Short mmCIF file of C-alpha atoms and ligand atoms in Angstrom, two decimals:
data_model
loop_
_atom_site.label_atom_id
_atom_site.label_comp_id
_atom_site.label_asym_id
_atom_site.label_seq_id
_atom_site.Cartn_x
_atom_site.Cartn_y
_atom_site.Cartn_z
CA MET A 15 -25.90 -16.10 -1.40
CA ARG A 16 -28.19 -13.60 0.62
CA ASN A 17 -27.64 -12.71 4.28
CA LYS A 18 -30.65 -13.85 6.12
CA ASN A 19 -30.84 -10.25 8.27
CA THR A 20 -30.26 -7.99 5.84
CA GLU A 21 -31.17 -9.23 2.15
CA LYS A 22 -27.38 -8.36 1.08
CA SER A 23 -25.80 -10.60 -0.45
CA CYS A 24 -22.25 -10.34 0.94
CA LYS A 25 -20.31 -12.52 3.34
CA TYR A 26 -17.75 -11.43 5.47
CA ILE A 27 -14.40 -12.43 6.56
CA PHE A 28 -12.67 -10.70 10.00
CA VAL A 29 -8.80 -11.35 10.31
CA THR A 30 -7.47 -10.56 13.70
CA GLY A 31 -4.07 -11.35 15.07
CA GLY A 32 -2.97 -13.02 18.44
CA VAL A 33 0.53 -12.87 20.37
CA LEU A 34 2.27 -10.22 18.31
CA SER A 35 1.42 -7.89 15.72
CA GLY A 36 3.76 -7.67 12.39
CA VAL A 37 3.51 -11.47 11.52
CA GLY A 38 1.71 -11.04 8.34
CA LYS A 39 -2.19 -10.76 9.05
CA GLY A 40 -2.41 -8.35 6.44
CA ILE A 41 -0.72 -10.55 3.87
CA THR A 42 -2.84 -13.40 5.31
CA ALA A 43 -5.69 -11.57 4.54
CA ALA A 44 -4.85 -10.10 1.12
CA SER A 45 -4.03 -13.79 0.25
CA ILE A 46 -7.51 -15.42 1.24
CA GLY A 47 -9.00 -12.03 -1.16
CA ALA A 48 -6.48 -12.94 -4.16
CA ILE A 49 -7.91 -16.83 -3.99
CA LEU A 50 -11.64 -15.60 -3.47
CA LYS A 51 -11.14 -13.35 -6.41
CA ALA A 52 -9.30 -16.35 -8.58
CA LYS A 53 -12.34 -18.07 -7.97
CA GLY A 54 -14.45 -15.59 -9.28
CA TYR A 55 -15.99 -13.42 -6.44
CA LYS A 56 -16.04 -9.78 -6.25
CA VAL A 57 -13.92 -9.30 -3.45
CA SER A 58 -13.21 -6.11 -1.38
CA ILE A 59 -11.09 -5.66 1.74
CA GLN A 60 -10.84 -2.87 4.53
CA LYS A 61 -8.34 -2.12 7.06
CA CYS A 62 -9.73 -0.86 11.01
CA ASP A 63 -7.05 0.54 12.75
CA PRO A 64 -7.27 1.31 16.51
CA TYR A 65 -5.04 3.91 16.35
CA LEU A 66 -6.07 7.66 17.62
CA ASN A 67 -4.68 9.42 14.28
CA VAL A 68 -7.32 10.46 11.72
CA ASP A 69 -5.57 9.34 8.89
CA ALA A 70 -2.01 8.29 7.95
CA GLY A 71 -0.86 11.45 6.53
CA LEU A 72 1.08 12.85 9.16
CA LEU A 73 2.46 9.56 10.34
CA ASN A 74 6.39 9.21 9.88
CA PRO A 75 7.29 7.04 7.14
CA VAL A 76 10.40 5.74 9.19
CA GLU A 77 8.18 4.23 11.71
CA HIS A 78 4.93 3.51 9.62
CA GLY A 79 6.26 3.09 5.97
CA GLU A 80 5.05 4.71 3.11
CA CYS A 81 1.66 6.50 3.05
CA PHE A 82 -0.39 5.31 0.36
CA VAL A 83 -3.09 7.14 -1.32
CA THR A 84 -6.32 5.72 -2.36
CA HIS A 85 -7.92 7.00 -5.73
CA ASP A 86 -10.32 9.22 -3.94
CA GLY A 87 -7.64 10.85 -1.99
CA LYS A 88 -7.37 9.20 1.33
CA GLU A 89 -4.00 9.18 2.66
CA THR A 90 -3.66 5.70 4.16
CA ASP A 91 -1.06 3.18 5.60
CA LEU A 92 0.73 0.89 3.53
CA ASP A 93 -1.36 -2.17 4.00
CA LEU A 94 -3.72 -0.82 1.49
CA GLY A 95 -0.93 -1.22 -0.94
CA HIS A 96 -0.68 -4.61 -0.14
CA TYR A 97 -4.47 -5.07 -0.70
CA GLU A 98 -4.31 -3.45 -3.99
CA ARG A 99 -1.50 -5.49 -5.47
CA PHE A 100 -3.16 -8.75 -4.33
CA LEU A 101 -6.44 -8.08 -5.27
CA ASP A 102 -5.92 -5.84 -8.35
CA PHE A 103 -8.52 -3.91 -6.61
CA GLU A 104 -8.94 -0.02 -6.00
CA THR A 105 -9.26 0.71 -2.50
CA SER A 106 -11.18 3.66 -1.40
CA GLN A 107 -11.35 6.32 1.78
CA TYR A 108 -13.83 3.60 3.02
CA SER A 109 -11.21 0.81 2.99
CA SER A 110 -9.21 2.54 5.78
CA VAL A 111 -10.85 3.20 9.00
CA LEU A 112 -8.95 4.96 11.93
CA SER A 113 -10.20 5.42 15.70
CA GLY A 114 -9.26 8.74 15.28
CA ALA A 115 -11.76 9.60 12.53
CA LEU A 116 -14.46 7.71 14.12
CA TYR A 117 -14.39 9.85 17.31
CA GLN A 118 -14.07 13.13 15.11
CA GLU A 119 -17.35 11.79 13.59
CA LEU A 120 -18.92 11.17 16.72
CA ILE A 121 -18.04 14.05 18.35
CA GLU A 122 -18.95 16.22 15.64
CA LYS A 123 -22.27 14.49 15.65
CA GLU A 124 -22.77 15.08 19.47
CA ARG A 125 -21.91 18.92 19.25
CA SER A 126 -24.36 19.39 16.54
CA GLY A 127 -27.03 17.89 18.61
CA GLY A 128 -27.08 14.65 16.52
CA PHE A 129 -27.49 12.36 19.69
CA HIS A 130 -30.68 14.59 20.85
CA GLY A 131 -29.04 14.83 24.43
CA LYS A 132 -28.63 10.88 24.67
CA THR A 133 -25.29 9.91 26.51
CA VAL A 134 -22.78 9.06 23.88
CA GLN A 135 -20.93 5.74 24.52
CA MET A 136 -18.37 3.20 23.31
CA VAL A 137 -21.16 0.55 23.17
CA PRO A 138 -23.55 0.80 21.06
CA HIS A 139 -22.51 4.43 19.32
CA PHE A 140 -18.93 3.58 18.70
CA THR A 141 -19.35 0.14 17.97
CA ASN A 142 -22.23 0.76 15.66
CA LEU A 143 -20.20 3.27 13.70
CA VAL A 144 -17.70 0.75 13.30
CA GLN A 145 -20.32 -1.84 11.63
CA GLU A 146 -21.55 1.01 9.61
CA LYS A 147 -17.99 1.79 8.04
CA ILE A 148 -17.77 -2.03 7.60
CA GLU A 149 -21.23 -2.00 5.53
CA LYS A 150 -20.42 0.59 3.49
CA ALA A 151 -16.89 -0.45 2.27
CA SER A 152 -18.54 -4.01 1.49
CA GLU A 153 -21.19 -2.33 -0.87
CA GLY A 154 -20.98 -4.01 -4.01
CA SER A 155 -18.91 -6.95 -3.12
CA GLU A 156 -19.59 -10.38 -2.76
CA VAL A 157 -17.00 -11.18 -0.01
CA HIS A 158 -15.78 -8.25 1.93
CA ILE A 159 -12.52 -8.79 4.15
CA VAL A 160 -11.74 -6.74 7.38
CA GLU A 161 -8.37 -6.92 8.93
CA ILE A 162 -8.49 -5.44 12.58
CA GLY A 163 -4.88 -4.04 13.15
CA GLY A 164 -2.75 -4.64 16.28
CA THR A 165 -3.46 -7.77 18.64
CA VAL A 166 -6.26 -9.00 20.48
CA GLY A 167 -6.34 -7.74 23.87
CA ASP A 168 -4.79 -4.01 22.94
CA TYR A 169 -6.39 -1.84 25.02
CA GLU A 170 -7.44 0.51 22.30
CA GLY A 171 -8.60 -2.07 20.23
CA LEU A 172 -11.32 -3.62 22.07
CA SER A 173 -14.10 -1.67 21.03
CA PHE A 174 -13.37 -3.24 17.37
CA ILE A 175 -13.23 -6.42 18.33
CA GLU A 176 -16.77 -5.85 20.13
CA ALA A 177 -17.99 -4.39 16.77
CA ILE A 178 -17.08 -7.27 14.70
CA ARG A 179 -18.40 -9.90 17.11
CA LEU A 180 -21.98 -7.65 17.23
CA PHE A 181 -21.70 -7.70 13.50
CA ALA A 182 -22.59 -11.54 13.06
CA ASN A 183 -25.86 -10.38 14.93
CA ARG A 184 -26.30 -7.97 12.17
CA VAL A 185 -25.96 -10.32 8.79
CA GLY A 186 -26.20 -13.70 10.45
CA ARG A 187 -23.05 -15.69 11.72
CA GLU A 188 -23.08 -18.12 8.86
CA ASN A 189 -22.05 -14.89 6.79
CA CYS A 190 -19.11 -14.28 9.18
CA LEU A 191 -15.95 -16.09 9.02
CA TYR A 192 -13.29 -15.55 11.91
CA VAL A 193 -9.82 -16.17 11.19
CA HIS A 194 -7.30 -15.59 13.83
CA VAL A 195 -3.61 -15.14 13.08
CA VAL A 196 -1.43 -16.37 15.82
CA TYR A 197 2.71 -16.53 16.17
CA VAL A 198 4.11 -19.87 17.24
CA PRO A 199 7.52 -19.03 18.41
CA TRP A 200 10.49 -21.48 18.15
CA ILE A 201 12.81 -21.64 21.45
CA ASN A 202 16.05 -22.15 20.09
CA THR A 203 17.51 -23.59 23.55
CA SER A 204 15.11 -26.15 24.01
CA LYS A 205 14.47 -26.52 20.24
CA GLU A 206 10.93 -26.76 20.27
CA LEU A 207 8.25 -24.51 19.20
CA LYS A 208 5.82 -23.35 21.93
CA THR A 209 2.01 -22.93 21.73
CA LYS A 210 1.13 -21.35 25.07
CA PRO A 211 1.12 -17.91 23.52
CA ALA A 212 -1.05 -19.17 20.98
CA GLN A 213 -3.32 -20.82 23.20
CA ASN A 214 -3.53 -17.62 25.54
CA ALA A 215 -4.30 -15.52 22.32
CA LEU A 216 -7.28 -17.92 21.48
CA LYS A 217 -8.36 -17.64 25.23
CA ASP A 218 -8.22 -13.93 24.88
CA LEU A 219 -10.44 -13.99 21.51
CA ARG A 220 -12.86 -16.64 23.24
CA GLY A 221 -13.06 -14.05 26.26
CA PHE A 222 -14.45 -11.27 23.93
CA GLY A 223 -17.18 -13.76 22.50
CA ILE A 224 -15.75 -14.68 19.46
CA ILE A 225 -14.52 -18.34 18.46
CA PRO A 226 -12.56 -18.22 15.29
CA ASP A 227 -13.49 -20.69 12.35
CA VAL A 228 -9.78 -20.49 11.26
CA VAL A 229 -6.64 -20.20 13.19
CA VAL A 230 -3.34 -19.61 11.36
CA CYS A 231 -0.37 -20.42 12.98
CA ARG A 232 2.76 -18.51 11.77
CA THR A 233 6.02 -19.80 12.34
CA GLU A 234 9.45 -19.24 11.11
CA ARG A 235 9.72 -23.06 9.72
CA PRO A 236 7.00 -25.50 8.80
CA ALA A 237 5.58 -26.76 11.91
CA PRO A 238 4.76 -30.37 12.56
CA ARG A 239 0.92 -31.25 12.21
CA VAL A 240 0.87 -32.23 16.13
CA ILE A 241 1.56 -28.30 17.01
CA CYS A 242 -1.61 -27.46 15.18
CA GLU A 243 -3.60 -30.34 16.71
CA LYS A 244 -2.22 -29.28 20.26
CA ILE A 245 -3.72 -25.82 19.55
CA ALA A 246 -6.98 -26.75 18.34
CA ALA A 247 -7.20 -29.62 21.52
CA PHE A 248 -6.57 -26.64 23.84
CA SER A 249 -8.85 -24.22 22.46
CA GLY A 250 -11.83 -26.19 21.36
CA ILE A 251 -11.40 -25.58 17.77
CA ASP A 252 -11.63 -28.51 15.17
CA LYS A 253 -8.23 -29.45 13.96
CA GLU A 254 -9.08 -29.07 10.33
CA ALA A 255 -9.47 -25.53 10.95
CA VAL A 256 -6.05 -24.81 12.66
CA LEU A 257 -3.31 -24.44 9.69
CA ASN A 258 0.18 -23.51 9.71
CA LEU A 259 1.76 -20.53 7.29
CA PRO A 260 5.55 -20.86 7.67
CA ASP A 261 7.93 -17.87 6.69
CA ILE A 262 8.57 -18.12 2.96
CA GLU A 263 10.61 -16.37 0.67
CA SER A 264 8.22 -14.02 -1.20
CA VAL A 265 4.78 -12.51 0.04
CA TYR A 266 3.59 -13.31 -3.53
CA ASP A 267 3.97 -17.13 -2.71
CA VAL A 268 1.75 -16.91 0.83
CA PRO A 269 -1.62 -17.46 -1.60
CA PHE A 270 -0.10 -20.82 -2.70
CA ASN A 271 0.79 -21.71 0.92
CA VAL A 272 -2.73 -20.64 2.13
CA LEU A 273 -3.90 -22.89 -0.79
CA LYS A 274 -1.82 -25.91 0.16
CA SER A 275 -2.66 -25.35 3.90
CA GLY A 276 -6.33 -26.52 3.62
CA VAL A 277 -7.80 -23.15 3.93
CA LEU A 278 -9.35 -23.45 0.28
CA GLU A 279 -11.69 -26.23 2.06
CA ILE A 280 -12.90 -23.78 4.32
CA LEU A 281 -13.39 -21.04 2.30
CA ASN A 282 -15.24 -23.40 -0.17
CA ARG A 283 -17.95 -24.28 2.62
CA PHE A 284 -18.22 -20.47 3.43
CA VAL A 285 -18.87 -19.41 0.11
CA GLY A 286 -20.58 -22.45 -0.88
CA THR A 287 -18.82 -23.38 -4.00
CA ASN A 288 -16.18 -25.58 -4.98
CA THR A 289 -14.83 -23.83 -8.04
CA GLU A 290 -11.02 -24.28 -8.35
CA PRO A 291 -9.25 -20.79 -8.22
CA ASP A 292 -7.70 -19.80 -11.42
CA MET A 293 -4.28 -18.89 -10.33
CA ALA A 294 -2.61 -19.26 -13.41
CA ARG A 295 -1.09 -15.79 -13.96
CA TRP A 296 0.33 -15.84 -10.35
CA LYS A 297 1.68 -19.08 -11.12
CA GLU A 298 3.64 -17.76 -13.96
CA PHE A 299 4.43 -14.71 -11.95
CA SER A 300 6.11 -16.56 -9.31
CA ARG A 301 8.01 -18.69 -11.67
CA LEU A 302 9.39 -15.53 -13.28
CA ARG A 303 9.96 -13.80 -10.21
CA GLY A 304 11.88 -17.08 -8.84
CA LYS A 305 14.30 -17.25 -11.58
CA LYS A 306 17.85 -16.71 -11.89
CA TRP A 307 18.17 -14.67 -14.99
CA ALA A 308 21.40 -14.04 -17.12
CA LYS A 309 20.74 -10.18 -16.86
CA THR A 310 21.11 -8.29 -13.88
CA VAL A 311 19.96 -4.56 -13.62
CA ARG A 312 21.04 -2.08 -11.11
CA VAL A 313 18.64 0.71 -10.34
CA GLY A 314 19.84 3.30 -7.64
CA LEU A 315 17.09 4.38 -5.64
CA VAL A 316 18.15 8.05 -4.47
CA ALA A 317 16.47 8.48 -1.11
CA LYS A 318 15.82 10.12 2.20
CA TYR A 319 15.13 6.91 4.34
CA VAL A 320 17.98 4.53 2.88
CA GLY A 321 17.71 0.75 3.59
CA ASN A 322 13.88 1.56 4.77
CA ASP A 323 11.89 -0.98 2.32
CA ASP A 324 8.71 0.21 3.82
CA ALA A 325 9.07 3.87 3.15
CA TYR A 326 9.26 2.91 -0.48
CA ILE A 327 7.36 -0.21 -0.63
CA CYS A 328 5.04 0.53 -3.46
CA VAL A 329 8.32 1.71 -5.79
CA THR A 330 10.62 -0.97 -5.14
CA GLU A 331 7.38 -3.63 -5.41
CA ALA A 332 6.54 -1.93 -9.14
CA LEU A 333 10.30 -2.28 -10.02
CA LYS A 334 10.63 -6.07 -8.88
CA ALA A 335 7.60 -6.75 -10.81
CA ALA A 336 8.77 -5.17 -13.89
CA ALA A 337 11.80 -7.01 -13.81
CA ALA A 338 10.37 -10.27 -13.70
CA TRP A 339 8.10 -9.76 -16.38
CA GLU A 340 11.27 -8.23 -18.17
CA LYS A 341 13.04 -11.25 -17.41
CA VAL A 342 15.86 -9.52 -15.72
CA ASN A 343 17.30 -9.74 -11.88
CA VAL A 344 17.11 -6.56 -10.28
CA GLU A 345 19.20 -4.95 -7.80
CA ILE A 346 18.10 -2.26 -5.88
CA GLU A 347 20.93 -0.07 -4.74
CA TRP A 348 20.13 2.77 -2.11
CA ILE A 349 21.86 5.81 -2.76
CA ASN A 350 21.76 8.18 0.23
CA ALA A 351 20.69 11.71 -1.11
CA GLU A 352 22.32 13.31 1.74
CA ASP A 353 25.43 12.29 0.42
CA ALA A 354 25.41 11.37 -3.18
CA THR A 355 28.04 11.52 -5.35
CA ALA A 356 28.68 10.82 -9.10
CA GLU A 357 30.57 7.84 -8.35
CA ASP A 358 27.37 6.20 -6.74
CA PHE A 359 25.30 7.31 -10.04
CA ALA A 360 27.88 6.17 -12.23
CA LYS A 361 27.83 2.38 -10.52
CA VAL A 362 23.88 1.77 -11.47
CA ASP A 363 22.18 1.25 -14.75
CA GLY A 364 19.47 3.69 -13.91
CA LEU A 365 18.04 6.34 -11.18
CA VAL A 366 15.02 6.56 -9.51
CA VAL A 367 13.96 9.67 -7.73
CA PRO A 368 11.00 9.06 -5.32
CA GLY A 369 8.64 11.09 -3.55
CA GLY A 370 9.65 13.06 -0.52
CA PHE A 371 8.88 16.30 1.40
CA GLY A 372 11.31 18.83 3.36
CA VAL A 373 14.84 19.96 2.59
CA ARG A 374 16.86 17.25 3.64
CA GLY A 375 18.54 15.15 1.02
CA VAL A 376 17.08 17.35 -2.01
CA GLU A 377 20.32 18.63 -3.35
CA GLY A 378 21.25 14.96 -3.93
CA LYS A 379 18.12 14.26 -5.74
CA ILE A 380 18.76 17.44 -7.84
CA LYS A 381 22.34 15.83 -8.51
CA ALA A 382 20.92 12.69 -9.47
CA ALA A 383 18.82 14.46 -12.29
CA GLU A 384 21.44 16.60 -13.48
CA TYR A 385 23.85 13.51 -14.05
CA ALA A 386 21.02 11.77 -15.86
CA LEU A 387 20.52 14.79 -18.08
CA GLU A 388 24.34 15.09 -18.74
CA THR A 389 25.26 11.50 -19.10
CA GLY A 390 21.87 10.22 -20.61
CA LYS A 391 21.54 7.62 -17.92
CA PRO A 392 17.63 6.37 -17.34
CA TYR A 393 15.74 8.25 -14.88
CA LEU A 394 12.37 7.68 -13.50
CA GLY A 395 11.28 10.62 -11.22
CA LEU A 396 8.21 10.21 -9.09
CA CYS A 397 6.19 13.71 -7.39
CA LEU A 398 9.30 15.28 -5.78
CA GLY A 399 11.50 13.45 -8.36
CA MET A 400 9.87 15.51 -11.02
CA GLN A 401 10.47 18.54 -8.95
CA CYS A 402 14.05 17.96 -8.36
CA ALA A 403 14.37 17.15 -12.13
CA VAL A 404 12.95 20.78 -13.27
CA ILE A 405 15.43 22.25 -10.85
CA ALA A 406 18.32 20.53 -12.46
CA ALA A 407 17.02 21.41 -15.74
CA ALA A 408 16.54 25.22 -14.88
CA ARG A 409 20.18 25.34 -13.34
CA ARG A 410 21.39 23.62 -16.57
CA GLY A 411 19.45 26.17 -18.54
CA GLY A 412 20.96 29.13 -16.77
CA LEU A 413 19.05 29.68 -13.73
CA GLY A 414 22.18 28.71 -11.42
CA GLU A 415 19.95 29.24 -8.22
CA ALA A 416 16.84 27.38 -9.29
CA GLY A 417 15.10 26.00 -6.23
CA SER A 418 11.80 25.35 -4.76
CA GLU A 419 9.98 27.31 -2.29
CA GLU A 420 9.54 24.17 -0.37
CA PHE A 421 13.18 24.24 0.71
CA GLY A 422 12.64 27.51 1.90
CA ALA A 423 15.39 30.35 2.86
CA SER A 424 18.43 28.21 1.30
CA ARG A 425 17.49 30.07 -2.01
CA GLU A 426 17.49 32.92 -3.41
CA ALA A 427 14.19 34.40 -3.81
CA GLY A 428 12.31 34.90 -6.97
CA ASN A 429 14.25 31.47 -8.61
CA ASP A 430 11.68 29.22 -7.12
CA VAL A 431 10.80 27.00 -10.48
CA ILE A 432 8.53 24.86 -8.17
CA TYR A 433 6.30 26.82 -6.04
CA ILE A 434 3.34 26.37 -3.76
CA MET A 435 0.16 25.55 -5.69
CA GLU A 436 -2.86 28.11 -5.67
CA GLY A 437 -4.70 27.20 -2.22
CA GLN A 438 -1.70 25.50 -0.52
CA LYS A 439 -0.36 28.16 1.35
CA GLY A 440 -0.23 27.99 5.06
CA LYS A 441 -1.64 24.43 5.46
CA GLU A 442 2.07 22.86 5.20
CA SER A 443 1.55 20.88 8.52
CA THR A 444 -1.95 20.14 8.16
CA GLY A 445 -3.40 16.42 7.17
CA GLY A 446 -5.58 15.72 4.09
CA THR A 447 -4.98 19.26 2.61
CA MET A 448 -2.77 18.24 -0.24
CA ARG A 449 -4.02 18.08 -3.77
CA LEU A 450 -4.63 14.07 -3.33
CA GLY A 451 -5.63 11.09 -5.31
CA ASP A 452 -7.21 10.62 -8.88
CA TYR A 453 -6.34 13.57 -11.33
CA PRO A 454 -6.41 13.41 -15.07
CA ALA A 455 -3.45 14.56 -17.38
CA GLU A 456 -3.27 14.97 -20.95
CA LEU A 457 -0.29 14.00 -22.82
CA ARG A 458 1.56 15.51 -25.41
CA GLU A 459 1.13 14.15 -29.02
CA GLY A 460 4.43 12.24 -30.01
CA SER A 461 5.82 12.47 -26.78
CA ARG A 462 7.81 9.33 -25.18
CA VAL A 463 5.31 9.29 -22.22
CA ALA A 464 2.36 9.08 -24.60
CA GLU A 465 4.05 6.43 -26.36
CA VAL A 466 4.76 4.54 -23.33
CA TYR A 467 1.27 4.68 -21.87
CA GLY A 468 -0.56 3.91 -25.25
CA ALA A 469 -2.91 7.12 -24.51
CA ALA A 470 -3.72 10.53 -24.78
CA LYS A 471 -5.29 11.05 -21.57
CA VAL A 472 -4.31 9.17 -18.52
CA VAL A 473 -5.09 9.49 -14.43
CA GLU A 474 -2.88 9.02 -11.73
CA ARG A 475 -2.89 9.47 -8.08
CA HIS A 476 -1.22 12.57 -6.64
CA ARG A 477 -0.09 13.85 -3.27
CA HIS A 478 1.43 17.19 -3.33
CA ARG A 479 1.66 20.88 -2.61
CA TYR A 480 4.14 22.41 -4.69
CA GLU A 481 3.81 22.50 -8.47
CA VAL A 482 6.16 23.42 -11.49
CA ASN A 483 6.37 27.34 -12.36
CA GLN A 484 5.64 27.71 -16.00
CA ARG A 485 7.31 31.42 -15.92
CA PHE A 486 10.75 29.21 -16.17
CA LEU A 487 9.87 27.05 -19.21
CA PRO A 488 12.44 28.55 -21.39
CA GLU A 489 15.19 27.83 -18.75
CA ILE A 490 13.90 24.47 -18.04
CA GLU A 491 13.54 23.87 -21.73
CA LYS A 492 17.14 24.99 -22.27
CA GLY A 493 18.36 22.55 -19.68
CA GLY A 494 17.15 19.73 -21.64
CA LEU A 495 13.59 19.00 -20.41
CA ALA A 496 10.36 19.20 -22.27
CA ILE A 497 6.81 19.24 -21.01
CA ALA A 498 4.76 15.79 -22.05
CA GLY A 499 1.89 16.22 -19.90
CA THR A 500 -0.43 18.93 -18.30
CA SER A 501 -3.69 19.10 -16.43
CA PRO A 502 -6.25 19.54 -18.88
CA ASP A 503 -6.45 23.22 -18.27
CA GLY A 504 -2.98 23.26 -18.90
CA LYS A 505 -1.96 25.02 -16.00
CA LEU A 506 -0.26 21.97 -13.74
CA VAL A 507 2.80 20.32 -15.24
CA GLU A 508 2.09 16.60 -15.05
CA PHE A 509 5.08 14.80 -16.62
CA VAL A 510 8.33 15.88 -18.21
CA GLU A 511 10.75 14.21 -20.35
CA ALA A 512 14.08 14.33 -21.69
CA PRO A 513 13.83 14.09 -25.71
CA GLY A 514 17.57 13.03 -26.39
CA CYS A 515 17.85 10.50 -23.56
CA LYS A 516 17.06 6.68 -23.51
CA PHE A 517 14.44 7.10 -20.95
CA PHE A 518 14.22 10.09 -18.91
CA VAL A 519 10.49 10.58 -17.69
CA ALA A 520 9.56 12.32 -14.48
CA THR A 521 5.92 12.93 -13.09
CA GLN A 522 4.03 15.12 -10.38
CA ALA A 523 1.97 11.82 -9.72
CA HIS A 524 2.51 8.57 -8.03
CA PRO A 525 2.07 5.94 -10.88
CA GLU A 526 3.65 3.21 -8.29
CA PHE A 527 0.38 3.50 -6.47
CA ARG A 528 -1.41 1.93 -9.41
CA SER A 529 1.50 -0.73 -10.14
CA ARG A 530 0.71 -4.40 -9.57
CA PRO A 531 2.48 -7.33 -9.74
CA LEU A 532 0.36 -8.89 -12.33
CA GLU A 533 -0.25 -5.51 -14.27
CA VAL A 534 3.02 -3.69 -13.84
CA HIS A 535 2.40 0.06 -14.51
CA PRO A 536 4.00 0.87 -18.15
CA LEU A 537 6.29 3.74 -16.73
CA PHE A 538 8.32 1.09 -14.65
CA ARG A 539 7.90 -1.32 -17.17
CA GLU A 540 9.67 0.86 -19.70
CA PHE A 541 12.21 2.12 -17.29
CA VAL A 542 13.39 -1.38 -16.50
CA LYS A 543 13.24 -2.28 -20.04
CA SER A 544 15.66 0.78 -20.81
CA LEU A 545 18.47 -0.83 -18.47
CA LYS A 546 18.59 -3.93 -20.39
N1 LIG B 173 7.15 17.69 -1.15
C1 LIG B 173 6.62 17.88 -2.54
C2 LIG B 173 5.03 18.53 -2.85
O1 LIG B 173 4.48 19.06 -1.83
C3 LIG B 173 6.68 16.56 -3.23
C4 LIG B 173 5.49 15.50 -2.63
C5 LIG B 173 5.76 14.00 -2.93
O2 LIG B 173 6.88 13.84 -3.63
N2 LIG B 173 4.70 13.60 -2.54
O3 LIG B 173 5.01 19.12 -3.77
#
């Protein structure tokens, strides 16, 4: 599989969207990737977003969902989390491209004289930079998938569409597969599916010089074949290449639907092999997840953005996958951190306190940890969830005013058991400056955490600015927590646990970012197991 023009052995799949955004372009892209991976290919994937933001670090989780962190410390949007779950692949800083970062790079180059007096323009400078980012992210892969955010025709996305059109000149058209995902609405009053918006979306794409190889029609319910044929006829595309993907209950069944839809044929032709994808483990996961088990476990998620699945998506996905493999049903009960009470905690089998920022809702999270320490209810603390557990323990250990420097004036000075890390002062509102990405931790021999991981040294992803002040260790220990893992130099507390409890583990890291549906993170698996 050698590309004519570049001597590189990579094929590229570009996924664009029409009509509406948010209809499953990312899941379609990830599902295609999962299938190719199951065929034995080395697959990588990347998202290009036309936002003017530089990264996703400062985006509001209410609007944009969780901020996902790559192993090399880039703050990205939650699509990369989907990619990692579907492809069991570690995305990197190159897997996310935002316009803001590209403009920043171009302007810095221009300011330092890097363009030698030339006029700097969207074409070719911006479009070339997009193509360079695509090539960079595809290094070492056999198939590289690129999802373009938004819909074709959006004002700010035009240069990305031009860049992926030009990319075919770079590597040869035969090494590029363009997939356009369109939405076909159901009109309830006339009881019919309307193809016109999809036809227009295809016309838009053609107007930018791209005739797609595959058109995916997203519908609420299965569409009759004639609908796809009509779209094919009106847009000059082979009717075999227009496929229907109706809504289904779980995103993890989308790869099976993609397989049924006929995409496999097209992918086989594109990559040049027709080996059957090995989907055995996906099938097993789908079977376990779809089953109604005799036992149901109830997890209380003590959170600030109550009911907003996207804001904690890696956490909820990890819990659901853990439940499937542990053969139990899971009910996730949202507990509003702002007014959480002991009755709320009593109603569930275990408590999860996820990551977060700022003072709002922290007292409820601290109460949840206090409750778990007192009653022995299983507790899993993630990042802020560990800091709250440490505060709870210190208060139990006699430091009634224990708090975090992050929560400011509400607490008496001198009792901040959580304080700002060295070098983080003054950066509180700046993007990309936290302790981000992979860091190692050494686990204490004989600790529960070491037993759960089955390892003495682990690496987890991080995103924080504050840390445990070890000056308060006597109070923290007296309150019921033991240090179970630290950074190799011993300076940062990475894991704590409550030795007497069935399961009480909290970490400064974000293990949820490394959990996969087919390979659930051991902390989540053990937590769910402890609820049985
Ligand atoms: N706000 C805390 C900190 O910055 C926790 C961060 C988090 O939960 N990701 O340290």
